[in-house]
mmCIF file of C-alpha atoms and ligand atoms in Angstrom:
data_model
loop_
_atom_site.group_PDB
_atom_site.id
_atom_site.type_symbol
_atom_site.label_atom_id
_atom_site.label_comp_id
_atom_site.label_asym_id
_atom_site.label_seq_id
_atom_site.Cartn_x
_atom_site.Cartn_y
_atom_site.Cartn_z
ATOM 1 C CA MET S 1 -23.873 -22.298 -17.244
ATOM 2 C CA LYS S 2 -21.316 -21.484 -20.576
ATOM 3 C CA ALA S 3 -17.812 -22.379 -21.205
ATOM 4 C CA LEU S 4 -15.682 -19.710 -20.511
ATOM 5 C CA THR S 5 -13.048 -19.649 -23.752
ATOM 6 C CA ILE S 6 -9.703 -17.832 -23.215
ATOM 7 C CA GLY S 7 -7.243 -18.328 -26.312
ATOM 8 C CA ASN S 8 -7.280 -22.176 -26.156
ATOM 9 C CA LEU S 9 -8.504 -22.631 -22.773
ATOM 10 C CA LYS S 10 -11.287 -23.578 -21.784
ATOM 11 C CA ALA S 11 -13.299 -23.758 -18.245
ATOM 12 C CA ARG S 12 -16.618 -25.589 -18.145
ATOM 13 C CA ILE S 13 -17.353 -23.311 -15.133
ATOM 14 C CA PRO S 14 -16.729 -19.712 -16.281
ATOM 15 C CA ILE S 15 -15.747 -18.662 -12.652
ATOM 16 C CA ILE S 16 -12.272 -17.449 -11.795
ATOM 17 C CA GLN S 17 -11.289 -17.422 -8.011
ATOM 18 C CA GLY S 18 -9.685 -13.937 -8.047
ATOM 19 C CA GLY S 19 -6.457 -13.914 -6.485
ATOM 20 C CA MET S 20 -5.814 -12.916 -3.165
ATOM 21 C CA GLY S 21 -2.665 -12.009 -1.241
ATOM 22 C CA VAL S 22 -1.121 -12.163 1.537
ATOM 23 C CA GLY S 23 -1.852 -16.147 1.830
ATOM 24 C CA ILE S 24 -5.403 -16.597 0.730
ATOM 25 C CA SER S 25 -5.323 -17.686 -2.474
ATOM 26 C CA LEU S 26 -2.643 -20.124 -2.724
ATOM 27 C CA SER S 27 -2.611 -23.488 -4.254
ATOM 28 C CA ASN S 28 -5.060 -25.680 -1.818
ATOM 29 C CA LEU S 29 -7.584 -22.617 -3.450
ATOM 30 C CA ALA S 30 -6.395 -22.437 -6.660
ATOM 31 C CA SER S 31 -6.492 -26.484 -7.305
ATOM 32 C CA ALA S 32 -9.417 -26.706 -5.733
ATOM 33 C CA VAL S 33 -11.841 -24.557 -7.716
ATOM 34 C CA ALA S 34 -9.667 -25.519 -11.127
ATOM 35 C CA ASN S 35 -10.570 -29.440 -10.329
ATOM 36 C CA GLU S 36 -14.499 -28.158 -9.787
ATOM 37 C CA GLY S 37 -13.875 -26.734 -13.564
ATOM 38 C CA GLY S 38 -13.276 -22.990 -12.537
ATOM 39 C CA ILE S 39 -10.379 -20.885 -13.327
ATOM 40 C CA GLY S 40 -8.118 -21.260 -9.808
ATOM 41 C CA VAL S 41 -5.312 -18.636 -8.680
ATOM 42 C CA ILE S 42 -2.686 -18.218 -6.149
ATOM 43 C CA SER S 43 -1.939 -14.752 -5.384
ATOM 44 C CA ALA S 44 1.870 -13.673 -5.571
ATOM 45 C CA ALA S 45 2.060 -10.922 -3.164
ATOM 46 C CA GLY S 46 3.471 -11.597 0.239
ATOM 47 C CA LEU S 47 5.463 -15.041 -1.034
ATOM 48 C CA GLY S 48 8.594 -13.272 0.276
ATOM 49 C CA LEU S 49 7.338 -13.550 3.473
ATOM 50 C CA LEU S 50 5.403 -16.560 3.477
ATOM 51 C CA TYR S 51 8.727 -18.421 1.957
ATOM 52 C CA LYS S 52 11.346 -16.497 4.560
ATOM 53 C CA LYS S 53 12.889 -19.829 5.212
ATOM 54 C CA LEU S 54 13.935 -19.985 1.353
ATOM 55 C CA SER S 55 15.497 -17.048 1.484
ATOM 56 C CA PRO S 56 16.310 -14.174 3.704
ATOM 57 C CA ASN S 57 16.415 -12.518 0.428
ATOM 58 C CA TYR S 58 12.510 -10.955 -0.023
ATOM 59 C CA THR S 59 12.457 -11.458 -3.423
ATOM 60 C CA GLU S 60 13.927 -14.711 -3.948
ATOM 61 C CA ALA S 61 12.171 -16.139 -1.714
ATOM 62 C CA GLY S 62 8.985 -14.879 -3.238
ATOM 63 C CA ASN S 63 10.092 -16.219 -6.191
ATOM 64 C CA LEU S 64 10.946 -19.508 -4.837
ATOM 65 C CA GLY S 65 7.889 -19.709 -3.005
ATOM 66 C CA LEU S 66 5.673 -19.262 -6.089
ATOM 67 C CA ILE S 67 7.544 -21.682 -8.498
ATOM 68 C CA GLU S 68 6.722 -23.799 -5.304
ATOM 69 C CA GLU S 69 2.682 -23.182 -5.284
ATOM 70 C CA ILE S 70 2.643 -23.230 -8.791
ATOM 71 C CA ARG S 71 4.046 -27.074 -8.885
ATOM 72 C CA ARG S 72 1.747 -27.775 -5.787
ATOM 73 C CA ALA S 73 -1.211 -26.506 -7.850
ATOM 74 C CA ARG S 74 -0.496 -28.961 -11.006
ATOM 75 C CA GLU S 75 0.153 -31.781 -8.679
ATOM 76 C CA LYS S 76 -3.307 -31.688 -7.439
ATOM 77 C CA ALA S 77 -5.435 -30.028 -10.000
ATOM 78 C CA LYS S 78 -6.163 -31.044 -13.733
ATOM 79 C CA GLY S 79 -7.608 -28.093 -14.508
ATOM 80 C CA ILE S 80 -6.571 -23.953 -15.623
ATOM 81 C CA ILE S 81 -4.367 -22.138 -13.247
ATOM 82 C CA GLY S 82 -3.300 -19.026 -12.778
ATOM 83 C CA VAL S 83 -1.597 -16.480 -11.087
ATOM 84 C CA ASN S 84 -2.468 -12.872 -10.116
ATOM 85 C CA ILE S 85 0.409 -10.484 -9.841
ATOM 86 C CA MET S 86 -0.047 -6.955 -9.134
ATOM 87 C CA VAL S 87 1.698 -3.988 -11.118
ATOM 88 C CA ALA S 88 2.118 -2.255 -8.092
ATOM 89 C CA LEU S 89 4.808 -5.092 -6.375
ATOM 90 C CA SER S 90 7.965 -4.097 -6.411
ATOM 91 C CA ASP S 91 9.471 -7.899 -8.040
ATOM 92 C CA PHE S 92 6.678 -7.665 -10.504
ATOM 93 C CA ALA S 93 8.912 -8.382 -13.459
ATOM 94 C CA GLU S 94 10.645 -11.438 -11.673
ATOM 95 C CA LEU S 95 7.334 -12.796 -10.516
ATOM 96 C CA VAL S 96 6.057 -12.575 -13.958
ATOM 97 C CA LYS S 97 9.039 -13.996 -15.898
ATOM 98 C CA THR S 98 8.936 -16.934 -13.356
ATOM 99 C CA SER S 99 5.405 -17.496 -13.807
ATOM 100 C CA ILE S 100 5.812 -17.790 -17.494
ATOM 101 C CA ALA S 101 8.902 -20.079 -17.010
ATOM 102 C CA GLU S 102 6.652 -22.332 -15.217
ATOM 103 C CA LYS S 103 3.685 -22.465 -17.989
ATOM 104 C CA VAL S 104 1.428 -20.803 -15.672
ATOM 105 C CA ASP S 105 -2.031 -21.003 -17.627
ATOM 106 C CA VAL S 106 -3.046 -17.141 -17.517
ATOM 107 C CA ILE S 107 -1.261 -14.283 -15.720
ATOM 108 C CA PHE S 108 -4.081 -11.773 -13.987
ATOM 109 C CA SER S 109 -2.208 -8.208 -14.030
ATOM 110 C CA GLY S 110 -4.563 -5.319 -11.649
ATOM 111 C CA ALA S 111 -3.273 -2.430 -9.264
ATOM 112 C CA GLY S 112 -2.000 -0.244 -12.087
ATOM 113 C CA LEU S 113 -1.626 -0.360 -15.279
ATOM 114 C CA PRO S 114 0.515 -3.415 -16.993
ATOM 115 C CA LEU S 115 1.553 -1.814 -19.622
ATOM 116 C CA ASP S 116 4.819 -3.793 -20.605
ATOM 117 C CA LEU S 117 3.322 -7.450 -19.398
ATOM 118 C CA PRO S 118 3.744 -8.620 -23.021
ATOM 119 C CA SER S 119 7.204 -7.977 -23.157
ATOM 120 C CA PHE S 120 7.905 -11.286 -21.063
ATOM 121 C CA LEU S 121 6.113 -13.260 -23.343
ATOM 122 C CA HIS S 122 8.908 -15.710 -25.146
ATOM 123 C CA LYS S 123 7.831 -17.205 -28.961
ATOM 124 C CA ASP S 124 7.026 -20.514 -27.518
ATOM 125 C CA SER S 125 5.076 -19.273 -24.252
ATOM 126 C CA VAL S 126 2.116 -20.329 -23.389
ATOM 127 C CA THR S 127 0.702 -18.005 -20.502
ATOM 128 C CA LYS S 128 -2.516 -15.934 -21.241
ATOM 129 C CA LEU S 129 -1.933 -12.338 -20.062
ATOM 130 C CA VAL S 130 -5.148 -11.136 -18.166
ATOM 131 C CA PRO S 131 -5.175 -7.339 -16.918
ATOM 132 C CA ILE S 132 -7.290 -6.290 -14.663
ATOM 133 C CA VAL S 133 -9.239 -2.638 -15.112
ATOM 134 C CA SER S 134 -11.592 -0.730 -13.591
ATOM 135 C CA SER S 135 -12.390 1.399 -16.379
ATOM 136 C CA ALA S 136 -13.283 1.682 -20.381
ATOM 137 C CA ARG S 137 -10.271 4.412 -20.828
ATOM 138 C CA ALA S 138 -8.037 2.131 -18.981
ATOM 139 C CA VAL S 139 -8.996 -0.839 -21.150
ATOM 140 C CA ARG S 140 -8.818 1.413 -24.509
ATOM 141 C CA ILE S 141 -5.170 2.837 -23.001
ATOM 142 C CA ILE S 142 -3.623 -1.091 -22.159
ATOM 143 C CA CYS S 143 -4.666 -2.330 -25.677
ATOM 144 C CA GLU S 144 -3.151 0.786 -27.837
ATOM 145 C CA LYS S 145 -0.087 0.189 -26.276
ATOM 146 C CA TRP S 146 -0.412 -3.457 -26.229
ATOM 147 C CA GLN S 147 -1.131 -3.373 -30.163
ATOM 148 C CA ASN S 148 1.119 -0.270 -30.921
ATOM 149 C CA ASN S 149 4.376 -1.974 -28.530
ATOM 150 C CA TYR S 150 4.225 -5.551 -29.155
ATOM 151 C CA GLY S 151 1.295 -6.391 -31.880
ATOM 152 C CA TYR S 152 -0.557 -8.276 -28.509
ATOM 153 C CA LEU S 153 -4.067 -8.069 -27.380
ATOM 154 C CA PRO S 154 -5.023 -8.818 -24.188
ATOM 155 C CA ASP S 155 -6.602 -12.679 -24.055
ATOM 156 C CA ALA S 156 -9.414 -11.914 -21.767
ATOM 157 C CA VAL S 157 -10.107 -8.469 -19.721
ATOM 158 C CA VAL S 158 -11.339 -8.614 -15.910
ATOM 159 C CA LEU S 159 -13.602 -5.364 -15.233
ATOM 160 C CA GLU S 160 -13.201 -5.067 -10.977
ATOM 161 C CA GLY S 161 -16.191 -3.162 -9.461
ATOM 162 C CA PRO S 162 -16.328 -0.990 -6.881
ATOM 163 C CA LYS S 163 -17.848 -3.517 -4.073
ATOM 164 C CA ALA S 164 -14.459 -5.679 -4.119
ATOM 165 C CA GLY S 165 -12.329 -6.597 -1.663
ATOM 166 C CA GLY S 166 -8.936 -5.257 -1.554
ATOM 167 C CA HIS S 167 -7.027 -2.634 -2.954
ATOM 168 C CA LEU S 168 -9.839 -0.929 -5.656
ATOM 169 C CA GLY S 169 -9.119 0.930 -8.624
ATOM 170 C CA TYR S 170 -11.427 3.868 -7.632
ATOM 171 C CA LYS S 171 -11.160 7.463 -5.596
ATOM 172 C CA GLU S 172 -13.162 7.383 -2.753
ATOM 173 C CA ASN S 173 -16.032 9.193 -3.628
ATOM 174 C CA GLN S 174 -16.760 6.944 -6.580
ATOM 175 C CA LEU S 175 -17.547 4.161 -4.217
ATOM 176 C CA GLU S 176 -20.890 4.666 -4.133
ATOM 177 C CA ASP S 177 -21.681 6.589 -6.849
ATOM 178 C CA GLN S 178 -23.689 4.774 -9.404
ATOM 179 C CA LEU S 179 -21.946 6.367 -12.644
ATOM 180 C CA PHE S 180 -19.161 3.836 -11.441
ATOM 181 C CA SER S 181 -20.847 0.749 -10.516
ATOM 182 C CA LEU S 182 -20.166 -2.835 -12.483
ATOM 183 C CA GLU S 183 -23.304 -2.651 -13.565
ATOM 184 C CA GLU S 184 -22.681 0.659 -15.651
ATOM 185 C CA LEU S 185 -19.223 0.204 -16.229
ATOM 186 C CA LEU S 186 -19.486 -3.268 -17.715
ATOM 187 C CA PRO S 187 -21.254 -2.221 -21.073
ATOM 188 C CA GLN S 188 -18.802 0.653 -21.705
ATOM 189 C CA VAL S 189 -15.955 -2.033 -21.227
ATOM 190 C CA VAL S 190 -17.627 -5.129 -23.390
ATOM 191 C CA HIS S 191 -18.254 -1.945 -26.327
ATOM 192 C CA GLU S 192 -14.551 -0.817 -26.016
ATOM 193 C CA VAL S 193 -13.249 -4.492 -26.085
ATOM 194 C CA SER S 194 -15.473 -4.795 -29.205
ATOM 195 C CA LEU S 195 -14.092 -2.653 -30.989
ATOM 196 C CA PHE S 196 -10.443 -4.085 -30.599
ATOM 197 C CA GLU S 197 -11.948 -7.519 -31.440
ATOM 198 C CA GLU S 198 -13.487 -6.600 -34.497
ATOM 199 C CA LYS S 199 -10.526 -4.818 -35.623
ATOM 200 C CA TYR S 200 -8.124 -7.277 -34.815
ATOM 201 C CA HIS S 201 -9.994 -10.413 -35.123
ATOM 202 C CA LYS S 202 -9.092 -11.745 -31.664
ATOM 203 C CA SER S 203 -11.615 -13.056 -29.166
ATOM 204 C CA ILE S 204 -11.213 -11.079 -26.154
ATOM 205 C CA PRO S 205 -13.963 -12.028 -23.303
ATOM 206 C CA VAL S 206 -14.597 -9.580 -20.714
ATOM 207 C CA ILE S 207 -14.707 -10.728 -17.478
ATOM 208 C CA ALA S 208 -16.830 -9.203 -13.860
ATOM 209 C CA ALA S 209 -15.851 -8.671 -10.833
ATOM 210 C CA GLY S 210 -16.514 -7.096 -7.443
ATOM 211 C CA GLY S 211 -19.617 -7.748 -5.272
ATOM 212 C CA ILE S 212 -20.789 -11.259 -7.046
ATOM 213 C CA TYR S 213 -21.985 -13.919 -4.551
ATOM 214 C CA THR S 214 -24.759 -15.938 -5.662
ATOM 215 C CA GLY S 215 -25.822 -17.788 -8.983
ATOM 216 C CA GLU S 216 -28.564 -15.008 -9.931
ATOM 217 C CA ASP S 217 -25.303 -11.878 -9.877
ATOM 218 C CA ILE S 218 -23.346 -13.913 -12.391
ATOM 219 C CA ARG S 219 -27.085 -14.313 -14.599
ATOM 220 C CA ARG S 220 -27.190 -10.612 -13.843
ATOM 221 C CA MET S 221 -23.302 -10.299 -15.007
ATOM 222 C CA MET S 222 -23.451 -12.717 -18.163
ATOM 223 C CA GLU S 223 -26.524 -10.397 -19.425
ATOM 224 C CA LEU S 224 -24.714 -7.304 -19.079
ATOM 225 C CA GLY S 225 -22.189 -9.030 -21.747
ATOM 226 C CA ALA S 226 -19.718 -10.817 -19.560
ATOM 227 C CA SER S 227 -18.544 -14.033 -20.645
ATOM 228 C CA GLY S 228 -17.459 -14.875 -17.123
ATOM 229 C CA VAL S 229 -17.211 -13.376 -13.641
ATOM 230 C CA GLN S 230 -14.192 -13.532 -10.846
ATOM 231 C CA LEU S 231 -15.194 -13.851 -7.185
ATOM 232 C CA GLY S 232 -12.999 -13.188 -4.334
ATOM 233 C CA THR S 233 -14.758 -12.646 -1.168
ATOM 234 C CA ARG S 234 -17.268 -15.927 -1.616
ATOM 235 C CA PHE S 235 -13.997 -18.889 -1.779
ATOM 236 C CA VAL S 236 -12.961 -17.518 1.604
ATOM 237 C CA THR S 237 -15.000 -19.008 3.390
ATOM 238 C CA THR S 238 -14.159 -22.553 2.183
ATOM 239 C CA THR S 239 -12.224 -25.218 3.833
ATOM 240 C CA GLU S 240 -9.839 -25.165 0.763
ATOM 241 C CA CYS S 241 -8.949 -21.466 1.187
ATOM 242 C CA ASP S 242 -5.029 -21.184 2.731
ATOM 243 C CA ALA S 243 -5.829 -18.592 5.336
ATOM 244 C CA SER S 244 -5.902 -19.680 9.059
ATOM 245 C CA GLU S 245 -9.221 -20.660 10.394
ATOM 246 C CA ASP S 246 -9.715 -17.528 12.442
ATOM 247 C CA PHE S 247 -9.302 -15.700 9.033
ATOM 248 C CA LYS S 248 -12.568 -17.054 7.938
ATOM 249 C CA MET S 249 -14.225 -16.889 10.711
ATOM 250 C CA SER S 250 -13.987 -13.172 10.891
ATOM 251 C CA TYR S 251 -15.746 -13.242 7.468
ATOM 252 C CA ILE S 252 -18.765 -15.749 9.619
ATOM 253 C CA ASN S 253 -18.476 -13.617 12.460
ATOM 254 C CA ALA S 254 -18.735 -9.997 10.631
ATOM 255 C CA HIS S 255 -21.937 -7.806 10.316
ATOM 256 C CA GLU S 256 -22.669 -5.417 7.366
ATOM 257 C CA ALA S 257 -21.656 -2.265 9.292
ATOM 258 C CA ASP S 258 -17.975 -3.856 9.568
ATOM 259 C CA ILE S 259 -16.750 -3.657 6.161
ATOM 260 C CA GLU S 260 -15.485 -0.375 5.769
ATOM 261 C CA ILE S 261 -13.298 1.128 2.984
ATOM 262 C CA ILE S 262 -9.587 2.082 4.725
ATOM 263 C CA LYS S 263 -6.690 4.200 2.993
ATOM 264 C CA SER S 264 -4.012 1.585 2.349
ATOM 265 C CA PRO S 265 -0.373 3.001 2.239
ATOM 266 C CA VAL S 266 -0.274 1.584 -1.205
ATOM 267 C CA GLY S 267 -2.277 4.537 -2.020
ATOM 268 C CA MET S 268 -4.848 3.426 -3.458
ATOM 269 C CA PRO S 269 -8.437 3.213 -1.321
ATOM 270 C CA GLY S 270 -9.057 -0.685 -0.095
ATOM 271 C CA ARG S 271 -12.127 -2.585 1.894
ATOM 272 C CA ALA S 272 -11.534 -4.653 4.854
ATOM 273 C CA ILE S 273 -13.163 -6.217 7.352
ATOM 274 C CA HIS S 274 -13.037 -3.501 11.245
ATOM 275 C CA SER S 275 -10.609 -4.191 13.670
ATOM 276 C CA SER S 276 -8.757 -3.018 16.057
ATOM 277 C CA PHE S 277 -5.962 -2.710 14.135
ATOM 278 C CA LEU S 278 -7.365 -0.627 12.336
ATOM 279 C CA GLU S 279 -8.779 1.862 14.914
ATOM 280 C CA LYS S 280 -5.076 1.851 16.161
ATOM 281 C CA VAL S 281 -3.975 3.128 12.730
ATOM 282 C CA LYS S 282 -6.882 5.762 12.979
ATOM 283 C CA ALA S 283 -5.537 6.932 16.206
ATOM 284 C CA GLY S 284 -2.178 7.534 15.171
ATOM 285 C CA ILE S 285 -0.021 3.961 15.934
ATOM 286 C CA GLN S 286 3.885 4.811 15.119
ATOM 287 C CA GLN S 287 5.095 4.575 12.282
ATOM 288 C CA PRO S 288 7.316 1.415 11.000
ATOM 289 C CA LYS S 289 11.101 2.785 11.414
ATOM 290 C CA SER S 290 12.638 0.422 8.437
ATOM 291 C CA CYS S 291 11.339 -1.549 6.070
ATOM 292 C CA PRO S 292 13.108 -5.241 4.987
ATOM 293 C CA PHE S 293 11.215 -5.933 2.443
ATOM 294 C CA ASN S 294 10.478 -2.763 -0.192
ATOM 295 C CA CYS S 295 6.976 -4.905 -1.633
ATOM 296 C CA ILE S 296 5.596 -2.240 -3.323
ATOM 297 C CA LYS S 297 6.493 0.092 -5.479
ATOM 298 C CA THR S 298 4.620 3.105 -3.988
ATOM 299 C CA CYS S 299 4.961 2.585 -0.561
ATOM 300 C CA ASP S 300 7.181 5.157 0.841
ATOM 301 C CA ILE S 301 8.563 3.899 4.343
ATOM 302 C CA SER S 302 8.821 7.303 6.057
ATOM 303 C CA ARG S 303 5.150 8.294 5.322
ATOM 304 C CA SER S 304 3.365 4.761 5.646
ATOM 305 C CA PRO S 305 1.686 4.618 8.766
ATOM 306 C CA TYR S 306 2.163 1.006 9.298
ATOM 307 C CA CYS S 307 3.729 -1.789 7.042
ATOM 308 C CA ILE S 308 0.868 -3.589 4.752
ATOM 309 C CA VAL S 309 2.244 -6.934 3.881
ATOM 310 C CA LEU S 310 3.096 -7.671 7.927
ATOM 311 C CA ALA S 311 -0.194 -6.289 8.466
ATOM 312 C CA LEU S 312 -1.676 -8.944 5.585
ATOM 313 C CA TYR S 313 0.654 -11.761 6.743
ATOM 314 C CA ASN S 314 -0.467 -11.127 10.469
ATOM 315 C CA ALA S 315 -4.141 -11.330 9.273
ATOM 316 C CA PHE S 316 -3.905 -14.557 7.409
ATOM 317 C CA ARG S 317 -2.429 -16.293 10.444
ATOM 318 C CA GLY S 318 -5.343 -14.754 12.368
ATOM 319 C CA ASN S 319 -3.832 -11.948 14.713
ATOM 320 C CA PHE S 320 -6.118 -9.034 14.229
ATOM 321 C CA GLU S 321 -4.626 -6.755 16.528
ATOM 322 C CA LYS S 322 -1.734 -7.014 14.444
ATOM 323 C CA GLY S 323 -3.315 -7.110 11.015
ATOM 324 C CA TYR S 324 -6.975 -6.696 8.960
ATOM 325 C CA ALA S 325 -8.693 -8.859 6.852
ATOM 326 C CA PHE S 326 -9.637 -7.488 2.857
ATOM 327 C CA ALA S 327 -12.758 -8.535 2.265
ATOM 328 C CA GLY S 328 -15.605 -7.737 -0.574
ATOM 329 C CA SER S 329 -18.752 -5.629 0.488
ATOM 330 C CA ASN S 330 -20.819 -9.273 0.447
ATOM 331 C CA ALA S 331 -18.128 -10.753 3.368
ATOM 332 C CA TRP S 332 -21.003 -10.482 6.163
ATOM 333 C CA ARG S 333 -22.948 -12.747 4.199
ATOM 334 C CA ALA S 334 -21.125 -16.005 4.715
ATOM 335 C CA LYS S 335 -22.719 -18.081 7.481
ATOM 336 C CA ASN S 336 -20.505 -21.238 7.227
ATOM 337 C CA ILE S 337 -17.359 -22.440 5.985
ATOM 338 C CA VAL S 338 -18.000 -24.365 2.872
ATOM 339 C CA SER S 339 -16.209 -26.747 0.466
ATOM 340 C CA VAL S 340 -15.260 -25.292 -3.014
ATOM 341 C CA LYS S 341 -17.488 -28.139 -4.352
ATOM 342 C CA GLU S 342 -20.164 -26.985 -2.920
ATOM 343 C CA THR S 343 -19.641 -23.593 -3.016
ATOM 344 C CA ILE S 344 -19.409 -23.701 -6.559
ATOM 345 C CA ALA S 345 -22.498 -26.368 -6.679
ATOM 346 C CA GLU S 346 -24.810 -23.736 -4.875
ATOM 347 C CA LEU S 347 -23.457 -20.777 -7.667
ATOM 348 C CA VAL S 348 -24.581 -23.212 -10.512
ATOM 349 C CA ALA S 349 -28.265 -23.969 -8.421
ATOM 350 C CA GLU S 350 -29.434 -20.624 -8.279
ATOM 351 C CA TRP S 351 -28.075 -20.062 -11.480
ATOM 352 C CA LYS S 352 -30.341 -22.477 -12.761
ATOM 353 C CA ALA S 353 -33.130 -21.762 -10.167
ATOM 354 C CA LYS S 354 -33.338 -18.217 -12.182
ATOM 355 C CA GLU S 355 -33.675 -19.386 -15.245
ATOM 356 C CA LEU S 356 -36.693 -21.079 -14.365
ATOM 357 C CA LYS S 357 -38.042 -17.984 -13.441
ATOM 358 C CA PHE S 358 -37.778 -16.838 -16.742
ATOM 359 C CA ARG S 359 -39.165 -19.394 -18.759
HETATM 360 C C1 FMN A 401 -8.797 -10.771 1.515
HETATM 361 C C2 FMN A 401 -8.313 -10.451 -0.302
HETATM 362 C C3 FMN A 401 -7.490 -10.044 -0.948
HETATM 363 C C4 FMN A 401 -7.563 -9.558 -2.431
HETATM 364 N N1 FMN A 401 -6.232 -9.496 -2.470
HETATM 365 C C5 FMN A 401 -5.662 -9.329 -4.081
HETATM 366 C C6 FMN A 401 -4.449 -9.613 -4.931
HETATM 367 O O1 FMN A 401 -3.591 -9.853 -4.370
HETATM 368 N N2 FMN A 401 -4.515 -8.680 -5.993
HETATM 369 C C7 FMN A 401 -5.613 -8.399 -6.645
HETATM 370 O O2 FMN A 401 -5.435 -8.432 -8.052
HETATM 371 N N3 FMN A 401 -6.715 -8.846 -6.504
HETATM 372 C C8 FMN A 401 -6.995 -8.943 -4.850
HETATM 373 N N4 FMN A 401 -8.046 -8.990 -4.517
HETATM 374 C C9 FMN A 401 -9.283 -8.883 -5.226
HETATM 375 C C10 FMN A 401 -10.210 -10.513 -5.754
HETATM 376 O O3 FMN A 401 -8.797 -11.227 -6.338
HETATM 377 C C11 FMN A 401 -11.465 -10.012 -6.702
HETATM 378 O O4 FMN A 401 -11.107 -9.644 -7.975
HETATM 379 C C12 FMN A 401 -12.397 -9.669 -5.943
HETATM 380 O O5 FMN A 401 -12.181 -9.742 -4.432
HETATM 381 C C13 FMN A 401 -13.926 -9.773 -6.253
HETATM 382 O O6 FMN A 401 -14.981 -9.339 -5.571
HETATM 383 P P1 FMN A 401 -15.230 -9.760 -4.226
HETATM 384 O O7 FMN A 401 -14.119 -10.007 -3.760
HETATM 385 O O8 FMN A 401 -16.567 -9.185 -4.494
HETATM 386 O O9 FMN A 401 -15.687 -11.492 -5.058
HETATM 387 C C14 FMN A 401 -8.671 -9.684 -2.928
HETATM 388 C C15 FMN A 401 -9.711 -10.181 -2.068
HETATM 389 C C16 FMN A 401 -9.864 -10.259 -0.810
HETATM 390 C C17 FMN A 401 -10.935 -10.177 -0.805
#
């Protein structure tokens, strides 16, 4: 596989492990992927809950937890470490500042347009900025705003298609529409980005994400113009994934029909594995009466059917009576839990097998 270059960073394997909150991708998974030559990503979502022992204040605990996770990943890994920070998080600015101060290699940011992300960089910052988008239009808006306001262009762009896990940047009726498939959108985004690359003489690799599961899938994306890929689901069923064994087993035990689209309190559709909790939500469980976290900008507690950060935290710990697992459309394909090393070796072998077929 061809290395992925983002500014002065070079990943020997062009595979990014997508950030997965709440607690699914922390320092353990991120460092394992980085050590194999890919880019490992810590998710900043929900750290205030995972690290509640560090402070009674959710934002403060989240920041202290993020510092802890970045430092742990650095201790364990020689490679490239990123942090995923969703624009929708109320403590977005604090988490970005912390990541830059900790000299994390890359910040990935989606679930909204990260229009002010470059404003957090200082003269001596080393952190690369990579927005996650779902259309060529979103890329154009971000590039124009960043260039006009900060004289800065993204260091790479992740295009996340509709087959991804977690929150999806599409309307529900677009999810099955071929016009919004990753294969359709990827050449559009590559073209849009190339206009800025030519005009401003900066290389902006495009990374494809969403439903990429095999080495053959990776090759297909590269042929469509991607310089790298981002995989989430495939890394959940690894020994090093930070989720509980029960969370990983929910993937192993899932059938294709168990993967469903839900309406998240965040205001976006999401993809998850069916659970008894989701049944209760459909039946209209009680609304939460108060919110101690205020973790998501767009979440209105008076209208939310449940607290999403608690539901995802419960799932992370294996309690599906009170939560559910986010998952990509391929989650049902996992058969057993294997190491990150084996996972990447398999992806590379599948990639090579496809190469031989074409000779
Ligand atoms: C369990 C889970 C949690 C996720 N959490 C986040 C998140 O907190 N922020 C984010 O930007 N993307 C999140 N994602 C999306 C992934 O980073 C990745 O882009 C996506 O899952 C790629 O599709 P795939 O799972 O089909 O490989 C999540 C995905 C999964 C499966």
